[in-house]
Coordinates of C-alpha atoms and ligand atoms in Angstrom, one line a residue:
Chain V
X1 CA -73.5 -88.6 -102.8
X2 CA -71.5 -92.2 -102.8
X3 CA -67.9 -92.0 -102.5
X4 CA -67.4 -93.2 -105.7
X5 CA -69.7 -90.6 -107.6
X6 CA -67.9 -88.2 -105.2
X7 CA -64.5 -89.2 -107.0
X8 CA -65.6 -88.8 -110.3
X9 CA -66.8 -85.7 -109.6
X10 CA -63.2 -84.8 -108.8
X11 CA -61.8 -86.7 -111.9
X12 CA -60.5 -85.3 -115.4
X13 CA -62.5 -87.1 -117.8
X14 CA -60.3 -88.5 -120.6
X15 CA -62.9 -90.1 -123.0
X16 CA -66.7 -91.1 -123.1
X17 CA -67.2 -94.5 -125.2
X18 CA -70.8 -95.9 -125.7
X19 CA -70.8 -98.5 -122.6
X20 CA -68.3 -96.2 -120.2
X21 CA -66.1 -92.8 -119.5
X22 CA -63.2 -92.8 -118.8
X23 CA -61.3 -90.6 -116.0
X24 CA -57.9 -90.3 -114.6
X25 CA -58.4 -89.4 -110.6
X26 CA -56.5 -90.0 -107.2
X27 CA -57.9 -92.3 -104.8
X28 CA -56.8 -89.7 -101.8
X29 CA -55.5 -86.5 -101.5
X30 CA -52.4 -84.3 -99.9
X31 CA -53.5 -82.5 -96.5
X32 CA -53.9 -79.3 -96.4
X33 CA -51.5 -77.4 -94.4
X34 CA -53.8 -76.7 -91.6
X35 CA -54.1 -81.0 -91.7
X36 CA -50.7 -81.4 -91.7
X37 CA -49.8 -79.5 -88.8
X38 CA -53.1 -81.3 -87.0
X39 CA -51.3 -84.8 -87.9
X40 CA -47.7 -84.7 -86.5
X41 CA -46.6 -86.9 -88.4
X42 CA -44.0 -85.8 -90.9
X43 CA -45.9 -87.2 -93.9
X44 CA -43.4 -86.1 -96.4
X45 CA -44.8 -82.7 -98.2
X46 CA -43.0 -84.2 -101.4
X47 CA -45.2 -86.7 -101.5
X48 CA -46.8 -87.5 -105.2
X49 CA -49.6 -89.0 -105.9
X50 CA -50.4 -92.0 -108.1
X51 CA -53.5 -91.2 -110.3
X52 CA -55.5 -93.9 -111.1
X53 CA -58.0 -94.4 -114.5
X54 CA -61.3 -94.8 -113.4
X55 CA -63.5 -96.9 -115.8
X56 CA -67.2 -95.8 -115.0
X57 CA -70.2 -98.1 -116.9
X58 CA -72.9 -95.6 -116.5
X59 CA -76.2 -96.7 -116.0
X60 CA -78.5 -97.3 -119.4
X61 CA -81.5 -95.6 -119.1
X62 CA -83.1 -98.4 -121.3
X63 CA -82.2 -101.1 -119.3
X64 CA -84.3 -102.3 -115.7
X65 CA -81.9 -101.2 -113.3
X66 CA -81.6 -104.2 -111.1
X67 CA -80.9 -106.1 -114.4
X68 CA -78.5 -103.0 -115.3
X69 CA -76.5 -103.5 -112.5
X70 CA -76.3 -107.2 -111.8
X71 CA -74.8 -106.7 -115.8
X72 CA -72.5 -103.8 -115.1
X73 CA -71.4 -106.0 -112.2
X74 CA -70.4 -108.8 -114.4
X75 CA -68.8 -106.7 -117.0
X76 CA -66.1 -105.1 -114.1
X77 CA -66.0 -109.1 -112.9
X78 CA -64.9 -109.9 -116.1
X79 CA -62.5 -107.3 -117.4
X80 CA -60.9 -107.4 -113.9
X81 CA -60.6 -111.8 -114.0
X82 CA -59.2 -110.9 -117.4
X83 CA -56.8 -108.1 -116.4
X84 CA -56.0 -110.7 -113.2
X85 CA -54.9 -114.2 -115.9
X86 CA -53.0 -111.8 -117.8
X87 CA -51.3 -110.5 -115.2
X88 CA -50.3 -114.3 -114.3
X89 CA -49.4 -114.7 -117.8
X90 CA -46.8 -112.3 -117.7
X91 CA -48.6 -109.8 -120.3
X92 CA -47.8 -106.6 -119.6
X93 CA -51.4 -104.6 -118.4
X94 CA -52.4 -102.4 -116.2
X95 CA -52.8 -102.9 -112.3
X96 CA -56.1 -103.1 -111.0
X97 CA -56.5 -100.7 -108.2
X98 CA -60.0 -100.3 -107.1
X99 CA -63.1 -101.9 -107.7
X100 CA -66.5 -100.5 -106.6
X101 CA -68.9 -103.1 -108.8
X102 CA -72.2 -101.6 -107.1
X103 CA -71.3 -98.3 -108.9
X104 CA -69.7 -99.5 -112.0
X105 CA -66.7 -98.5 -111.5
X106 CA -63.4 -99.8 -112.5
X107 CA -59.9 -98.6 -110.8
X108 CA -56.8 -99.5 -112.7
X109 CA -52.9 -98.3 -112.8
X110 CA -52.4 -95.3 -114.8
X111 CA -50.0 -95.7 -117.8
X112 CA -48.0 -92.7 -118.3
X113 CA -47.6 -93.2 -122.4
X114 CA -49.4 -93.1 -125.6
X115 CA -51.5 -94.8 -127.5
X116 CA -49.7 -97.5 -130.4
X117 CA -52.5 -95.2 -132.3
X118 CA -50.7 -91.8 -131.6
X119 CA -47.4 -93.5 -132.0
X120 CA -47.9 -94.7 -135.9
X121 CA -48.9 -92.8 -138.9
X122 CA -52.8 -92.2 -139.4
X123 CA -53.6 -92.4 -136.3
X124 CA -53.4 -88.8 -135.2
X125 CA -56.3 -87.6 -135.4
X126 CA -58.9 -86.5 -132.4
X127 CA -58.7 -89.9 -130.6
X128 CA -60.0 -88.5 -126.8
X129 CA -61.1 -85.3 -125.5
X130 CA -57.5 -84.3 -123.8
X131 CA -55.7 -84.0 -127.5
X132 CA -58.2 -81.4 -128.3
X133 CA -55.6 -79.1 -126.9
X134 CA -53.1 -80.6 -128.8
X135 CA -54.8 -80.7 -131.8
X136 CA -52.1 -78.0 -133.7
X137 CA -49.6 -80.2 -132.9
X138 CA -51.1 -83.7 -134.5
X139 CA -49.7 -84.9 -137.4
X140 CA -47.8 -88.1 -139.1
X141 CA -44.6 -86.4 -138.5
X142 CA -45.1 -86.2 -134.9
X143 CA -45.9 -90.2 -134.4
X144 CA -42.6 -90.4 -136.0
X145 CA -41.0 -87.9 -134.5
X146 CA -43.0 -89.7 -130.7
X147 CA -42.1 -93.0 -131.6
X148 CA -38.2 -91.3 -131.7
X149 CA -38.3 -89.6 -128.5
X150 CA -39.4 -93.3 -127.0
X151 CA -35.9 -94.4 -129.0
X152 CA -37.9 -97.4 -129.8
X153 CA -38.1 -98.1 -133.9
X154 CA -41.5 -99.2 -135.3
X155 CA -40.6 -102.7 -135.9
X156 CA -39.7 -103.0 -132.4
X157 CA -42.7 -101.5 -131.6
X158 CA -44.7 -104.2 -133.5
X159 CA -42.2 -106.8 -132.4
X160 CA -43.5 -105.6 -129.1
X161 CA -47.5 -106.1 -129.7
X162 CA -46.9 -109.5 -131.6
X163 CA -45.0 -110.7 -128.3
X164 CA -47.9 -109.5 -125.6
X165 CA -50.6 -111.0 -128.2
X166 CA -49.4 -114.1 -128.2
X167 CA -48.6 -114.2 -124.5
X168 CA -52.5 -113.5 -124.0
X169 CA -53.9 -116.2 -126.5
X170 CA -51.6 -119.0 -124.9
X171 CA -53.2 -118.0 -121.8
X172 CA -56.4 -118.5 -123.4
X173 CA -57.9 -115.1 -123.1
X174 CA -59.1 -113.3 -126.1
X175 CA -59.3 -109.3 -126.5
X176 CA -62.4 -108.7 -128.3
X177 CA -61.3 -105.2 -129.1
X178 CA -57.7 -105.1 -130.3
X179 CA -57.2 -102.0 -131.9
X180 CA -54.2 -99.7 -132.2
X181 CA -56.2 -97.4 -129.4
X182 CA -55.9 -100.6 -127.2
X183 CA -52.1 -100.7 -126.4
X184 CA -50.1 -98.1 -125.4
X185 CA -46.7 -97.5 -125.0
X186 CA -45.1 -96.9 -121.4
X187 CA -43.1 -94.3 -121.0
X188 CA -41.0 -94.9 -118.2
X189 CA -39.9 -98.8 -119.0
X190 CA -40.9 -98.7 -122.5
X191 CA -43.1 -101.8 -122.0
X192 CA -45.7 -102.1 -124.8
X193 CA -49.0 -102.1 -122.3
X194 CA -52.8 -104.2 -123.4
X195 CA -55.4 -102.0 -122.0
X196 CA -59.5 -102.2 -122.3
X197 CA -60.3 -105.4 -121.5
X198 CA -64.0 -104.8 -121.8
X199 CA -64.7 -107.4 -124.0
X200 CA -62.1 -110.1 -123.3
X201 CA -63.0 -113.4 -122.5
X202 CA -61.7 -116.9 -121.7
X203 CA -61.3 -119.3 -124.8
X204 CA -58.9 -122.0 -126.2
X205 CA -60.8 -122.0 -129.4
X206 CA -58.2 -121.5 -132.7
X207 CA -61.3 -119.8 -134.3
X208 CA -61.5 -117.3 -131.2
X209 CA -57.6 -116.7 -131.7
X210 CA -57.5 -116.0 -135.3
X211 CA -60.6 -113.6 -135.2
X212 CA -59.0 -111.4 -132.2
X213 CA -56.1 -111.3 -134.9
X214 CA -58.4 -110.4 -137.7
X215 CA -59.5 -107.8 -135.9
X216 CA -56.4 -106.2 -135.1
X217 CA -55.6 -106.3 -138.9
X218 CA -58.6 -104.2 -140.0
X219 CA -57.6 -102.0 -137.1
X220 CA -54.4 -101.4 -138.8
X221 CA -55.9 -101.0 -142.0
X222 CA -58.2 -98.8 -141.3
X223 CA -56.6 -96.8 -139.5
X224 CA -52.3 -96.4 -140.8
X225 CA -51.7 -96.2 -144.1
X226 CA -49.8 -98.7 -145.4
X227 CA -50.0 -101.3 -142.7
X228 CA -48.9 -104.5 -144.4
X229 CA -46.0 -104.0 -143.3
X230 CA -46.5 -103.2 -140.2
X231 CA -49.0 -105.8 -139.6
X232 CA -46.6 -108.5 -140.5
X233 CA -44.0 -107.5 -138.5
X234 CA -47.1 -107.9 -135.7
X235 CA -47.9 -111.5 -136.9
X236 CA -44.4 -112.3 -137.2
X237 CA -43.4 -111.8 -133.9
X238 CA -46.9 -113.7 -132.4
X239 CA -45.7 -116.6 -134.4
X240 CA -42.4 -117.1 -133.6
X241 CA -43.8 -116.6 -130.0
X242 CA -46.7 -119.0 -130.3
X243 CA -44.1 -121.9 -131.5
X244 CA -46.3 -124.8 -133.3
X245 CA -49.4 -123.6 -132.1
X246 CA -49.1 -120.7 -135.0
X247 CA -49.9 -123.4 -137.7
X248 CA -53.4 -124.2 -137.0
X249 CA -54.4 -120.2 -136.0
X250 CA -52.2 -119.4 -139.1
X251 CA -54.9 -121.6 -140.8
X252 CA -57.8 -120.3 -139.5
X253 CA -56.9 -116.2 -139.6
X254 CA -56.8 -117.0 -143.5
X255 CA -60.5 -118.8 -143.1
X256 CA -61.3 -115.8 -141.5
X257 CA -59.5 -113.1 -144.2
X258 CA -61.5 -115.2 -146.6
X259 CA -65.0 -114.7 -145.2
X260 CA -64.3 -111.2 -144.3
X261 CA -63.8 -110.5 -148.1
X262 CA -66.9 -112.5 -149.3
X263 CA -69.1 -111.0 -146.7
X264 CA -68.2 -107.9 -148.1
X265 CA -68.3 -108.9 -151.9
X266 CA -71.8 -110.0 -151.5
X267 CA -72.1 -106.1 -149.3
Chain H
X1 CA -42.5 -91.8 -89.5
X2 CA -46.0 -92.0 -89.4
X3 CA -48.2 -91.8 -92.4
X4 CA -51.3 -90.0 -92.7
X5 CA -54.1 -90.3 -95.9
X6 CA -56.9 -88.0 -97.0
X7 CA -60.0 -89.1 -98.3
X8 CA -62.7 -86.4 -98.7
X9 CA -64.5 -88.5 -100.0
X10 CA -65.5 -90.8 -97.4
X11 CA -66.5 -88.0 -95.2
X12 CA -63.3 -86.7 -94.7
X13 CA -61.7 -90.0 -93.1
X14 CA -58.2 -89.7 -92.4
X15 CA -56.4 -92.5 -91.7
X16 CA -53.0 -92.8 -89.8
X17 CA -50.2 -96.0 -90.5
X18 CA -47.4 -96.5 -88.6
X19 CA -44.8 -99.6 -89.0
X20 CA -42.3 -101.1 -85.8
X21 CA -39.6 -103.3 -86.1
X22 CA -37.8 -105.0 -83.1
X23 CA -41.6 -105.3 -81.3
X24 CA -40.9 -107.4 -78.0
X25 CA -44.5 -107.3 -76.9
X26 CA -46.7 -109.0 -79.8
X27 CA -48.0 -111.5 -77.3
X28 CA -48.7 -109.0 -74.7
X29 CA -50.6 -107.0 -76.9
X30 CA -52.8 -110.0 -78.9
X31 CA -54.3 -110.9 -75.2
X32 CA -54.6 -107.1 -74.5
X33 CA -56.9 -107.0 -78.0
X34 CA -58.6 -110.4 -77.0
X35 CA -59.2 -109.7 -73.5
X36 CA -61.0 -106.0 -74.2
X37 CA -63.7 -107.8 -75.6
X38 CA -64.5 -109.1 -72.2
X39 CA -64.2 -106.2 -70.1
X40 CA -67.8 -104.8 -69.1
X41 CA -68.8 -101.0 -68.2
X42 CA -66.8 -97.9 -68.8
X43 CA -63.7 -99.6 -68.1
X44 CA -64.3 -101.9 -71.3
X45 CA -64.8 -98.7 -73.4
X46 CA -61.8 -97.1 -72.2
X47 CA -59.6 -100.6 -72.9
X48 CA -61.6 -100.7 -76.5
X49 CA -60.7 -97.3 -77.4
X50 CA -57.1 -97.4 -76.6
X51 CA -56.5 -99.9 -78.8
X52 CA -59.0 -99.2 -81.2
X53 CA -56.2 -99.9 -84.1
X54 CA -55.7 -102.6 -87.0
X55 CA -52.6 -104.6 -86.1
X56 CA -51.1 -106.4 -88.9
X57 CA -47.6 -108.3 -88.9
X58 CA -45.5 -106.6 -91.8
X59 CA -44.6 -110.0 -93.2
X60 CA -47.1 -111.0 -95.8
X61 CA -47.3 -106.7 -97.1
X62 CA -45.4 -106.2 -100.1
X63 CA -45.9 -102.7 -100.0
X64 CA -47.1 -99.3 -99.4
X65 CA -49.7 -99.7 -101.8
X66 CA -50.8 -102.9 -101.0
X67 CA -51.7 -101.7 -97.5
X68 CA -53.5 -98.6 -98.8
X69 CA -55.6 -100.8 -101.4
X70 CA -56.4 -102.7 -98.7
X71 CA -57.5 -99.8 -96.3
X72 CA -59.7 -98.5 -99.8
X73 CA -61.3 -101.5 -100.6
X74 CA -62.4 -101.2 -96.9
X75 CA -63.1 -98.1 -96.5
X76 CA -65.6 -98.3 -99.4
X77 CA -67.2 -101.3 -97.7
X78 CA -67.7 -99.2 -94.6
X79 CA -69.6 -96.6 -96.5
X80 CA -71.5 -99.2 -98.8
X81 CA -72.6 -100.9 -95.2
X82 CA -71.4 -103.7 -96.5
X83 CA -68.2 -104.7 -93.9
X84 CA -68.1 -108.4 -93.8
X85 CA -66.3 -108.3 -90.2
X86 CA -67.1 -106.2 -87.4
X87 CA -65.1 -102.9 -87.6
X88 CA -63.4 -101.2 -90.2
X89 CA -59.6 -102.3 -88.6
X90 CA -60.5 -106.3 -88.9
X91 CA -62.1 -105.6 -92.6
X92 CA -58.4 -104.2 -93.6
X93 CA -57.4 -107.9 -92.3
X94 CA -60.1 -109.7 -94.2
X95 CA -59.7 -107.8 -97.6
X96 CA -55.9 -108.2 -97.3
X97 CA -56.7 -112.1 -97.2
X98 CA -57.3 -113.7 -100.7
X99 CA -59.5 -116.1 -98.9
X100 CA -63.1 -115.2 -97.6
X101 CA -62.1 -117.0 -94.2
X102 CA -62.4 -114.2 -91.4
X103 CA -60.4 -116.4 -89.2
X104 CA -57.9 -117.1 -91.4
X105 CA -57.5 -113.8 -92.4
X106 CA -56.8 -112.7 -88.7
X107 CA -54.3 -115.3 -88.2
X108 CA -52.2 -115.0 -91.0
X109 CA -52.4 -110.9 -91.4
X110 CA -52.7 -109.9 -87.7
X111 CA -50.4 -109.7 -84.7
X112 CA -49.2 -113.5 -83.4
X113 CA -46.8 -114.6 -80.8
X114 CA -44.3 -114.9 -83.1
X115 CA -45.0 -110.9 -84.5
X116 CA -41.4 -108.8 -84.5
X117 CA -42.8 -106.3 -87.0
X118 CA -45.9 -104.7 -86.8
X119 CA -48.4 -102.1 -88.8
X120 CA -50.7 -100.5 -87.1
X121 CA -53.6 -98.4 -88.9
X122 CA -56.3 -96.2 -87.2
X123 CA -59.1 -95.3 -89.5
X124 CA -61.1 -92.1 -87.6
X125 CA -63.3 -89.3 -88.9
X126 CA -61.1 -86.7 -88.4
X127 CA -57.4 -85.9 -87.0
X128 CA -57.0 -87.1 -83.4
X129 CA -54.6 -85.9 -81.5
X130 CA -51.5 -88.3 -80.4
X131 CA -52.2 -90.9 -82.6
X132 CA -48.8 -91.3 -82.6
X133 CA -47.8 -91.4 -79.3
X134 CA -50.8 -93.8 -78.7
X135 CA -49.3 -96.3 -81.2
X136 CA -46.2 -95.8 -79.0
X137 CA -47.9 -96.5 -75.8
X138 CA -48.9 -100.1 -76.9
X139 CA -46.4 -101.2 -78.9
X140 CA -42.7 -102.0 -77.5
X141 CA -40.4 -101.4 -80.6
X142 CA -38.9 -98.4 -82.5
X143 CA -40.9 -97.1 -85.3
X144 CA -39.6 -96.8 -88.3
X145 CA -40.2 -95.4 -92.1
X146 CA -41.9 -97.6 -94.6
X147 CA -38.5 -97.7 -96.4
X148 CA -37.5 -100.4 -94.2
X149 CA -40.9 -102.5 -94.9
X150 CA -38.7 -104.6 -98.2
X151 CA -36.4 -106.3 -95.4
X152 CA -39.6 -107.6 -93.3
X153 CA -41.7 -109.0 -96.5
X154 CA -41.8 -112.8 -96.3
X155 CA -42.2 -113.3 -100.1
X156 CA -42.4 -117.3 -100.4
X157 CA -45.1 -117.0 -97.7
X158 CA -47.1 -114.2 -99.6
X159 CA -46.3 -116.4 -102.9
X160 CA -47.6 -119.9 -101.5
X161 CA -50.9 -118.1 -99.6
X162 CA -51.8 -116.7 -103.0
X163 CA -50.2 -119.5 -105.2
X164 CA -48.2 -118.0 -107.6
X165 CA -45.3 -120.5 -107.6
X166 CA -46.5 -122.4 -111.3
X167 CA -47.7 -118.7 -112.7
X168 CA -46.1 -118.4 -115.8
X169 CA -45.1 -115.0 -115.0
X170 CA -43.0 -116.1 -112.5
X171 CA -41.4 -118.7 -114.4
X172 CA -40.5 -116.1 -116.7
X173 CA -38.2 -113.9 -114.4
X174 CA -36.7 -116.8 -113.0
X175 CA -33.6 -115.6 -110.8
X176 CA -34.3 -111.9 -111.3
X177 CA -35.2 -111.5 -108.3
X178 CA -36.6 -107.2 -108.0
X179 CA -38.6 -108.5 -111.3
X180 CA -40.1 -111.3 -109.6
X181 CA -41.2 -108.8 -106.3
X182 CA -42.6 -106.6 -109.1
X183 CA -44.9 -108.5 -110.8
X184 CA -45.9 -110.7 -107.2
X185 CA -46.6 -107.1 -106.1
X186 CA -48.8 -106.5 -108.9
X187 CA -50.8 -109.7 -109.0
X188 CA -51.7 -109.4 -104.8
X189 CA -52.4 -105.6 -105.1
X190 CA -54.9 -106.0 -107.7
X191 CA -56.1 -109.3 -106.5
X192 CA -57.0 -107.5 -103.1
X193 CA -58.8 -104.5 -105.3
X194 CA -60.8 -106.6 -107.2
X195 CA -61.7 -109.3 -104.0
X196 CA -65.5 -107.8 -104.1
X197 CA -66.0 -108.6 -107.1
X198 CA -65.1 -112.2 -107.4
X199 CA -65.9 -113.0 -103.7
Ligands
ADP301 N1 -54.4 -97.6 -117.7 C1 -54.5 -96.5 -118.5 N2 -53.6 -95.5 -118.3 C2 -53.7 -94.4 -119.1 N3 -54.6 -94.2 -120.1 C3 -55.5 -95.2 -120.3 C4 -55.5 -96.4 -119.5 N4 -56.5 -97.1 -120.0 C5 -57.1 -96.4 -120.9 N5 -56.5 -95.3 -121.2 C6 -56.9 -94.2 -122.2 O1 -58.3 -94.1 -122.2 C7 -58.9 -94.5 -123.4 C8 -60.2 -95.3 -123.2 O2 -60.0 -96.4 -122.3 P1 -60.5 -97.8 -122.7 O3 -60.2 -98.7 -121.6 O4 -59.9 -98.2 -124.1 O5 -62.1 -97.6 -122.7 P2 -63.1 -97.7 -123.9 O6 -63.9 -98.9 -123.7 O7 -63.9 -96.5 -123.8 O8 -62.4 -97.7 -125.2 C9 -57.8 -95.4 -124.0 O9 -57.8 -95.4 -125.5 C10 -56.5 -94.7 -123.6 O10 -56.2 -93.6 -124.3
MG302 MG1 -60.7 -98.6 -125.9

């Protein structure tokens, strides 16, 4: 078996999308006493490890598997050149910490946090297989009551997400998927963090903009009740950020609000 | 002092780091490295074997980590067959090197005249005995925990072989100076991770 298939093997699997799982794992592991004394090297015993997520695009039965994994290797290419501008940018995402592109998989910084899903009202419920243990203990007071442990209010939390938006669209990389499942809070530094770049890609297009917006407003919607509010606070935050670039995508988010609602008018 | 990593899953590879400060002998031991290539018969072996080790000069690593993505990234090359130098040791210098230049790579990131700290790194199969004291034997210096590694790192060398200086997330942290290490920590880490990919 590969190394890589060996370390999934090893790896708690935290949730299994259509196009990948998802895993948290650690890239090495402590000796065993017997090791230890081999070594002589005082390798402190209180060592911790880091865990890492893995992000494993399994192979799709339906596809020829040379094509399959020339795709899956552009797929890591991408998410990790769109992980790497952001990091440049100064938007807060995770670290990339291993790439094996021949096996699909992905290797980034674990974020010891929640989801901005878990953290607001609504979005409680089953999310990944780990809060099935935790499922009791799911409901709206408790994204309240987790948002309040953090000490950071919800408009400071959407304050937060408006800010690392905008920071990502001036550096001309879109989302594809921003959805309150996408961010997550950090624990540690309280940094709001982008995850899942999966679908991100490089454009200075307004239209490209005000759609990843769009998106992240029937995300909201869908998802916490009564979001207006919340939402706004998100846009007002990416505005005053955005400085006069905010008038043209301003312009084109209501285009897009406007088709959404005839597209489903017409059903 | 020395450190020591587990990987079961490269069939059980264990690999030992070690970092000296106050290193008097760089020179001595760059013509030791070039000259072992030369030597013929058992005698060559012998030379080959003892220093069988990746030296790198601890100025352009920003870390612990950076080091052990480094040794990873190579690692899985290794067992891919797909090293784009020789051995294992000069494929931790290539991947630590954001250019696909071997030569560059070994200048920059390996030991030079001018080398007063040094990392050493033996990749093996298994625990060898006196790894340590076989660092020790070629290198004249005291070794030292990686806790002193922050006063070597030459950050506006790491920052102009990488570019960083115009990145706006260095502009942003202008004068905080831990913030700035942090995030140029970050970006070389992960740029070494993902090199396969976009080499
Ligand atoms: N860096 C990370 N650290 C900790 N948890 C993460 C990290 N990235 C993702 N997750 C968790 O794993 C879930 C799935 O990861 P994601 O990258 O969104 O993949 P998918 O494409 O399957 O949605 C996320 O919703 C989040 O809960
Ligand atoms: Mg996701």
């Amino acid at each position: 078996m590969s190394p890589t298939q060996q370390l999934l093997q090893n790896a708690d699997l935290i949730s299994q999308g259509a196009e990948a799982k998802v895993y948290k794992a650690y890239l090495r592991q402590l000796p065993t006493s017997g090791q230890a004394r081999n070594a002589a090297s005082d390798s402190p015993d209180h060592e911790v490890l880091e865990p890492v997520l893995l992000k494993y695009r399994f192979h799709k039965q339906y596809r020829h598997p040379s094509l399959d994994t020339s795709l899956t290797r552009q797929r890591i290419a991408g998410e990790s050149r769109a992980l790497m501008r952001c990091m440049k940018s100064g938007v807060n995402v995770p670290g990339i910490r291993m790439v094996d592109a021949n096996e699909g998989v992905l290797g980034i910084e674990w974020i010891e946090g929640k989801s901005v899903r878990q953290l607001l009202p609504g979005g409680a419920e089953l999310e990944d297989i780990n809060e099935l243990e935790e499922m009791d203990e799911v409901d709206d007071t408790d994204a309240t009551d987790a948002l309040a442990e953090y000490g950071v209010s919800r408009d400071a939390l959407m304050d937060m997400i408006g800010v690392e938006i905008a920071k990502m669209h001036s550096s001309d990389v879109i989302h594809g998927d921003l959805t309150t499942s996408n961010m997550m809070l950090k624990k540690k530094t309280r940094d709001l963090v982008l995850i899942d770049f999966g679908l991100a890609y490089y454009s200075t297009l307004v239209e490209d903009k005000a759609v990843d917006l769009y998106v992240l407003e029937r995300a909201f919607a869908s998802t916490h009740p009564d979001s207006e509010p919340l939402f706004s606070g998100v846009l007002a935050a990416y505005e005053k950020r955005t400085g006069k670039n905010w008038v043209p995508i301003k312009r084109r988010l209501d285009d897009v609000r406007l088709r959404g609602r005839k597209r489903s008018m017409v059903g | 002092m020395m450190e020591t990593y587990y990987y079961s899953q490269f069939n059980h590879a264990v690999v030992h780091v070690a970092l000296f400060d106050d290193v008097t002998n760089s020179t001595a031991i760059r013509s030791r490295i070039i000259q072992a290539a030369r030597i013929l018969g058992v005698d060559g072996d012998t030379e080959r074997e003892a220093i069988n080790f990746a030296f790198i000069d601890a100025r352009l690593i920003s870390s612990l980590l950076h080091l052990q993505t480094a040794i990873y990234q190579a690692l899985l090359s290794e067992a891919q067959g797909q090293l784009r130098t020789k051995t294992i040791h000069s494929e931790i210098l290539w991947a630590l090197n954001p250019t696909n230049n071997i030569t560059e790579a070994i200048r920059r990131y390996g030991v030079s005249d001018a080398s007063t700290t040094l990392i050493v790194i033996r990749v093996d199969v298994s625990n060898i005995l006196d790894v340590q004291r076989r660092m020790c034997d070629i290198v004249q210096g005291s070794m030292v925990t990686f806790e002193a590694l922050k006063q070597m790192t030459d950050w506006s060398t790491i920052k102009k072989h990488y570019k960083l200086d115009a990145e706006p997330a260095l502009k942003e942290v202008q004068g905080k100076q831990d913030r700035e290490r942090a995030i140029v920590n970050n970006i070389i880490v992960s740029s070494v991770a993902m090199k396969n990919v976009v080499a």
